Short mmCIF file of C-alpha atoms in Angstrom, two decimals:
data_model
loop_
_atom_site.label_atom_id
_atom_site.label_comp_id
_atom_site.label_asym_id
_atom_site.label_seq_id
_atom_site.Cartn_x
_atom_site.Cartn_y
_atom_site.Cartn_z
CA MET A 1 179.13 49.42 106.40
CA GLY A 2 181.73 47.46 104.44
CA GLU A 3 184.18 48.76 101.89
CA PRO A 4 182.88 50.69 98.87
CA ILE A 5 182.20 48.50 95.85
CA THR A 6 183.81 49.39 92.53
CA VAL A 7 181.44 48.88 89.58
CA GLU A 8 182.74 49.01 86.01
CA ASP A 9 179.67 47.89 84.04
CA PRO A 10 177.07 50.67 83.51
CA GLY A 11 174.46 47.93 83.01
CA ASP A 12 175.03 46.45 86.46
CA PRO A 13 171.57 46.03 88.05
CA ARG A 14 172.89 47.32 91.37
CA LEU A 15 173.00 50.78 89.78
CA SER A 16 169.39 50.66 88.56
CA ASP A 17 168.25 53.44 90.93
CA TYR A 18 170.46 55.86 88.99
CA THR A 19 169.61 54.97 85.39
CA ASP A 20 168.30 57.58 82.94
CA LEU A 21 168.12 60.45 85.42
CA THR A 22 167.58 62.93 82.57
CA ASP A 23 164.41 61.17 81.38
CA VAL A 24 161.92 63.35 83.26
CA GLU A 25 158.81 61.40 82.32
CA LEU A 26 160.37 58.07 83.23
CA ARG A 27 161.69 59.30 86.56
CA ARG A 28 158.42 61.12 87.32
CA ARG A 29 156.56 57.82 87.05
CA ARG A 30 159.21 55.55 88.49
CA GLU A 31 160.48 57.32 91.58
CA PRO A 32 157.19 57.71 93.52
CA ALA A 33 156.11 54.21 92.46
CA GLU A 34 159.34 52.70 93.79
CA GLY A 35 159.47 54.94 96.85
CA LEU A 36 162.79 56.57 96.07
CA PHE A 37 164.31 59.92 95.15
CA ILE A 38 167.81 61.04 94.18
CA ALA A 39 169.90 63.46 96.24
CA GLU A 40 172.72 65.09 94.27
CA GLY A 41 175.83 66.63 95.77
CA GLU A 42 177.46 66.47 99.19
CA LYS A 43 175.36 69.21 100.83
CA VAL A 44 172.04 67.84 99.65
CA ILE A 45 172.93 64.28 100.69
CA ARG A 46 173.92 65.46 104.14
CA ARG A 47 170.75 67.54 104.49
CA ALA A 48 168.60 64.58 103.46
CA LEU A 49 170.23 62.43 106.14
CA ALA A 50 169.91 65.22 108.72
CA ALA A 51 166.21 65.48 107.87
CA GLY A 52 165.77 61.81 108.69
CA TYR A 53 165.57 60.30 105.22
CA GLU A 54 167.05 56.81 104.95
CA ILE A 55 169.58 55.99 102.27
CA ARG A 56 169.23 53.09 99.81
CA SER A 57 172.68 53.39 98.24
CA MET A 58 175.32 55.89 97.15
CA LEU A 59 177.09 56.39 93.84
CA LEU A 60 180.43 58.16 94.13
CA ALA A 61 183.33 59.13 91.95
CA PRO A 62 186.54 57.88 93.60
CA LYS A 63 187.75 61.38 94.47
CA TRP A 64 184.62 61.92 96.58
CA LEU A 65 185.32 58.99 98.88
CA ASP A 66 187.42 61.06 101.27
CA VAL A 67 184.90 63.92 101.32
CA MET A 68 182.05 61.53 102.13
CA ARG A 69 184.07 59.17 104.30
CA ASP A 70 182.09 59.90 107.48
CA VAL A 71 178.78 59.31 105.70
CA VAL A 72 180.07 56.12 104.09
CA ALA A 73 181.18 54.85 107.51
CA GLU A 74 177.85 55.56 109.22
CA VAL A 75 175.24 54.65 106.61
CA PRO A 76 174.14 50.97 106.50
CA ALA A 77 173.72 50.92 102.72
CA PRO A 78 175.93 49.92 99.79
CA VAL A 79 178.28 52.51 98.34
CA TYR A 80 179.28 52.10 94.70
CA THR A 81 182.27 53.84 93.17
CA VAL A 82 182.36 54.43 89.42
CA THR A 83 184.47 56.40 87.00
CA PRO A 84 182.98 59.66 85.67
CA ARG A 85 182.49 57.93 82.31
CA VAL A 86 180.48 55.08 83.83
CA ALA A 87 178.47 57.55 85.91
CA GLU A 88 177.56 59.44 82.73
CA GLN A 89 176.60 56.23 80.94
CA VAL A 90 174.33 55.23 83.81
CA THR A 91 172.69 58.59 84.56
CA GLY A 92 172.65 60.14 81.09
CA TYR A 93 174.63 63.26 82.02
CA HIS A 94 178.00 64.36 83.37
CA VAL A 95 177.70 64.18 87.15
CA HIS A 96 179.57 67.37 88.01
CA ARG A 97 179.13 67.05 91.77
CA GLY A 98 180.46 63.48 91.78
CA ALA A 99 178.11 62.23 94.51
CA LEU A 100 174.61 60.80 94.21
CA ALA A 101 172.46 59.01 96.76
CA SER A 102 169.25 57.08 96.33
CA MET A 103 166.98 57.82 99.30
CA HIS A 104 163.80 56.24 100.62
CA ARG A 105 160.72 58.45 100.39
CA ARG A 106 158.56 58.93 103.47
CA PRO A 107 154.75 58.69 103.56
CA VAL A 108 153.08 62.02 102.77
CA VAL A 109 150.81 63.19 105.57
CA GLY A 110 147.39 64.70 104.87
CA PRO A 111 146.88 68.50 104.72
CA GLY A 112 145.10 68.58 108.06
CA ALA A 113 148.16 67.32 109.92
CA LEU A 114 150.23 70.24 108.61
CA LEU A 115 147.55 72.92 108.91
CA ASP A 116 146.90 72.20 112.59
CA GLU A 117 150.23 73.74 113.59
CA ALA A 118 150.95 76.13 110.71
CA ARG A 119 150.34 79.87 110.66
CA ARG A 120 151.57 80.76 107.16
CA VAL A 121 151.60 78.37 104.23
CA ALA A 122 152.24 78.44 100.49
CA VAL A 123 149.95 76.70 98.02
CA LEU A 124 151.47 75.85 94.62
CA GLU A 125 148.87 75.19 91.94
CA ASP A 126 149.94 73.06 88.98
CA LEU A 127 153.56 74.27 88.84
CA VAL A 128 155.16 71.88 86.36
CA ASP A 129 158.67 73.31 86.21
CA HIS A 130 160.85 71.52 88.77
CA ALA A 131 163.23 74.47 89.05
CA ASN A 132 160.38 76.80 90.00
CA VAL A 133 159.10 74.32 92.55
CA GLY A 134 162.56 73.98 94.07
CA ALA A 135 163.07 77.75 94.13
CA ALA A 136 159.69 78.32 95.78
CA PHE A 137 160.58 75.81 98.50
CA ARG A 138 163.95 77.48 99.07
CA ASN A 139 162.25 80.87 99.35
CA ALA A 140 159.63 79.49 101.73
CA ALA A 141 162.22 77.92 104.01
CA ALA A 142 164.39 81.03 104.03
CA LEU A 143 161.49 83.38 104.78
CA GLY A 144 159.74 81.49 107.52
CA VAL A 145 156.82 79.79 105.76
CA ASP A 146 155.60 76.86 107.85
CA ALA A 147 154.54 74.43 105.12
CA VAL A 148 153.93 74.04 101.38
CA LEU A 149 150.83 72.43 99.90
CA LEU A 150 150.73 71.16 96.32
CA THR A 151 147.86 70.50 93.97
CA PRO A 152 147.58 67.03 92.38
CA ARG A 153 149.18 68.14 89.09
CA CYS A 154 152.09 70.02 90.66
CA ALA A 155 155.57 68.73 89.89
CA ASP A 156 157.26 66.36 92.30
CA PRO A 157 159.32 68.35 94.84
CA LEU A 158 161.55 65.31 95.38
CA TYR A 159 162.56 65.11 91.73
CA ARG A 160 166.34 65.53 91.48
CA ARG A 161 166.30 69.00 89.93
CA ALA A 162 163.76 70.35 92.42
CA VAL A 163 165.82 69.02 95.34
CA LYS A 164 168.98 70.49 93.84
CA VAL A 165 167.54 73.96 93.13
CA SER A 166 166.01 74.10 96.62
CA MET A 167 169.42 73.24 98.11
CA GLY A 168 167.67 70.59 100.16
CA ALA A 169 164.87 72.84 101.46
CA VAL A 170 162.28 70.38 100.12
CA LEU A 171 163.75 67.87 102.57
CA GLN A 172 163.43 70.20 105.56
CA LEU A 173 160.15 72.06 105.04
CA PRO A 174 156.89 70.17 105.72
CA TRP A 175 154.82 69.62 102.59
CA THR A 176 151.90 67.62 101.34
CA ARG A 177 149.68 67.22 98.30
CA PHE A 178 145.92 67.76 98.06
CA ASP A 179 143.91 64.77 96.90
CA SER A 180 141.58 67.00 94.88
CA TRP A 181 141.56 70.60 93.72
CA PRO A 182 140.16 73.21 94.18
CA ASP A 183 138.16 71.31 96.82
CA GLY A 184 141.35 71.21 98.88
CA LEU A 185 140.85 74.90 99.63
CA ASP A 186 138.03 73.90 101.97
CA ALA A 187 140.60 72.51 104.40
CA LEU A 188 142.30 75.90 104.56
CA GLY A 189 139.03 77.62 105.44
CA GLU A 190 138.21 75.01 108.05
CA HIS A 191 141.55 75.71 109.73
CA GLY A 192 140.97 79.46 109.80
CA PHE A 193 143.31 80.49 106.99
CA LEU A 194 142.79 83.63 104.94
CA THR A 195 143.46 82.47 101.37
CA ALA A 196 145.20 85.11 99.27
CA ALA A 197 145.47 84.47 95.53
CA LEU A 198 148.43 86.16 93.81
CA CYS A 199 147.05 87.41 90.48
CA LEU A 200 146.53 90.44 88.25
CA ALA A 201 142.77 90.79 88.70
CA ASP A 202 141.18 94.24 88.56
CA ASP A 203 139.65 93.74 92.01
CA SER A 204 142.94 92.77 93.64
CA ILE A 205 144.48 94.59 96.57
CA THR A 206 148.19 95.30 96.82
CA LEU A 207 150.56 93.02 98.68
CA ASP A 208 151.23 95.91 101.07
CA GLU A 209 147.53 96.07 101.94
CA LEU A 210 147.45 92.34 102.61
CA ALA A 211 150.52 92.57 104.85
CA ALA A 212 148.96 95.44 106.79
CA ARG A 213 145.98 93.23 107.70
CA ARG A 214 148.32 90.87 109.57
CA PRO A 215 146.01 87.85 109.34
CA GLU A 216 146.46 85.31 112.12
CA ARG A 217 146.64 82.51 109.54
CA LEU A 218 147.55 83.11 105.92
CA ALA A 219 147.70 80.88 102.84
CA LEU A 220 149.41 82.39 99.78
CA LEU A 221 148.29 80.84 96.49
CA PHE A 222 150.56 80.81 93.43
CA GLY A 223 149.54 79.68 89.96
CA THR A 224 151.32 77.87 87.20
CA GLU A 225 153.88 79.46 84.91
CA GLY A 226 152.23 81.65 82.29
CA GLU A 227 148.59 80.77 82.97
CA GLY A 228 148.45 81.82 86.59
CA LEU A 229 145.83 80.53 89.01
CA THR A 230 142.81 78.67 87.64
CA ALA A 231 139.32 80.16 87.69
CA GLY A 232 138.30 77.61 90.31
CA ALA A 233 141.05 78.65 92.70
CA LEU A 234 140.39 82.35 92.16
CA ALA A 235 136.68 81.90 92.80
CA ARG A 236 137.29 80.22 96.17
CA ALA A 237 140.05 82.52 97.42
CA ASP A 238 139.15 85.03 100.13
CA VAL A 239 141.13 87.86 98.56
CA ARG A 240 143.05 88.57 95.37
CA VAL A 241 146.45 90.17 95.69
CA ARG A 242 148.88 91.82 93.27
CA ILE A 243 152.50 92.86 93.58
CA PRO A 244 152.82 96.51 92.45
CA MET A 245 155.31 96.82 89.61
CA ALA A 246 156.90 99.62 87.61
CA ALA A 247 158.35 100.18 84.14
CA GLY A 248 155.48 98.47 82.36
CA VAL A 249 156.32 95.03 83.79
CA ASP A 250 153.09 93.12 84.27
CA SER A 251 154.25 90.05 86.16
CA LEU A 252 157.12 88.20 87.79
CA ASN A 253 158.33 84.63 87.48
CA VAL A 254 156.38 82.57 90.02
CA ALA A 255 159.51 81.82 92.05
CA ALA A 256 160.40 85.53 92.24
CA ALA A 257 156.81 86.42 93.12
CA SER A 258 156.83 83.88 95.93
CA ALA A 259 159.98 85.39 97.43
CA VAL A 260 158.45 88.89 97.39
CA ALA A 261 155.19 87.68 98.92
CA PHE A 262 156.90 85.60 101.60
CA TYR A 263 159.12 88.52 102.58
CA ALA A 264 156.29 91.06 102.69
CA THR A 265 154.11 88.86 104.89
CA ARG A 266 156.81 87.47 107.18
#
């Protein structure tokens, strides 16, 4: 790699990968279509590279050049240096971490390829909050879940905020997306998974009871924020499961619920 390139014009087309990062709808459409995602911060960039993702370019504040010098030297991609003001004009926000990288996405494998080897998986149904998706991935990685499967309407786990909240776990943990839902649950049954729907149904068993069964293969299903799992998913699940709670609390945030369920069934 040659020397870093200083860019002073926020409209320079070489910085187009980084424009309008705060426009969620724009980035949601653009990034998968163009086969890219944004890694933010030194740790996340390094974890993306360690996970085998290829870099398209880097955008650094000058003071981060020394910190990222080894990456800059090894990566065969352009590195652009900009002032914090130019970075903010390009991205739409103050880039506190001072380091961004545009990465190439990889093809998403089908569910069957992941389920063949997995023993415990998480299924996220229609989670639209990127922070919750990122937190669920971080919990899954930390607590030994083998893979994460997403429904078609679930938020993009490679969106910048999801990657950031997960601390790069979305780059390390195998994941895929169902083509259709709830028909995708059929694949879980075909691979011998017990599907456990986390919900507040009257006929639910406790999480402790589920853990005591010690199923050989387990899929934990989590529903969207507020609404919970859809009727279609609940109807096809093998068992309904609740987390016992005290003090009149009726539910947990989906990310918190995932951590409890992953820990109890580890």
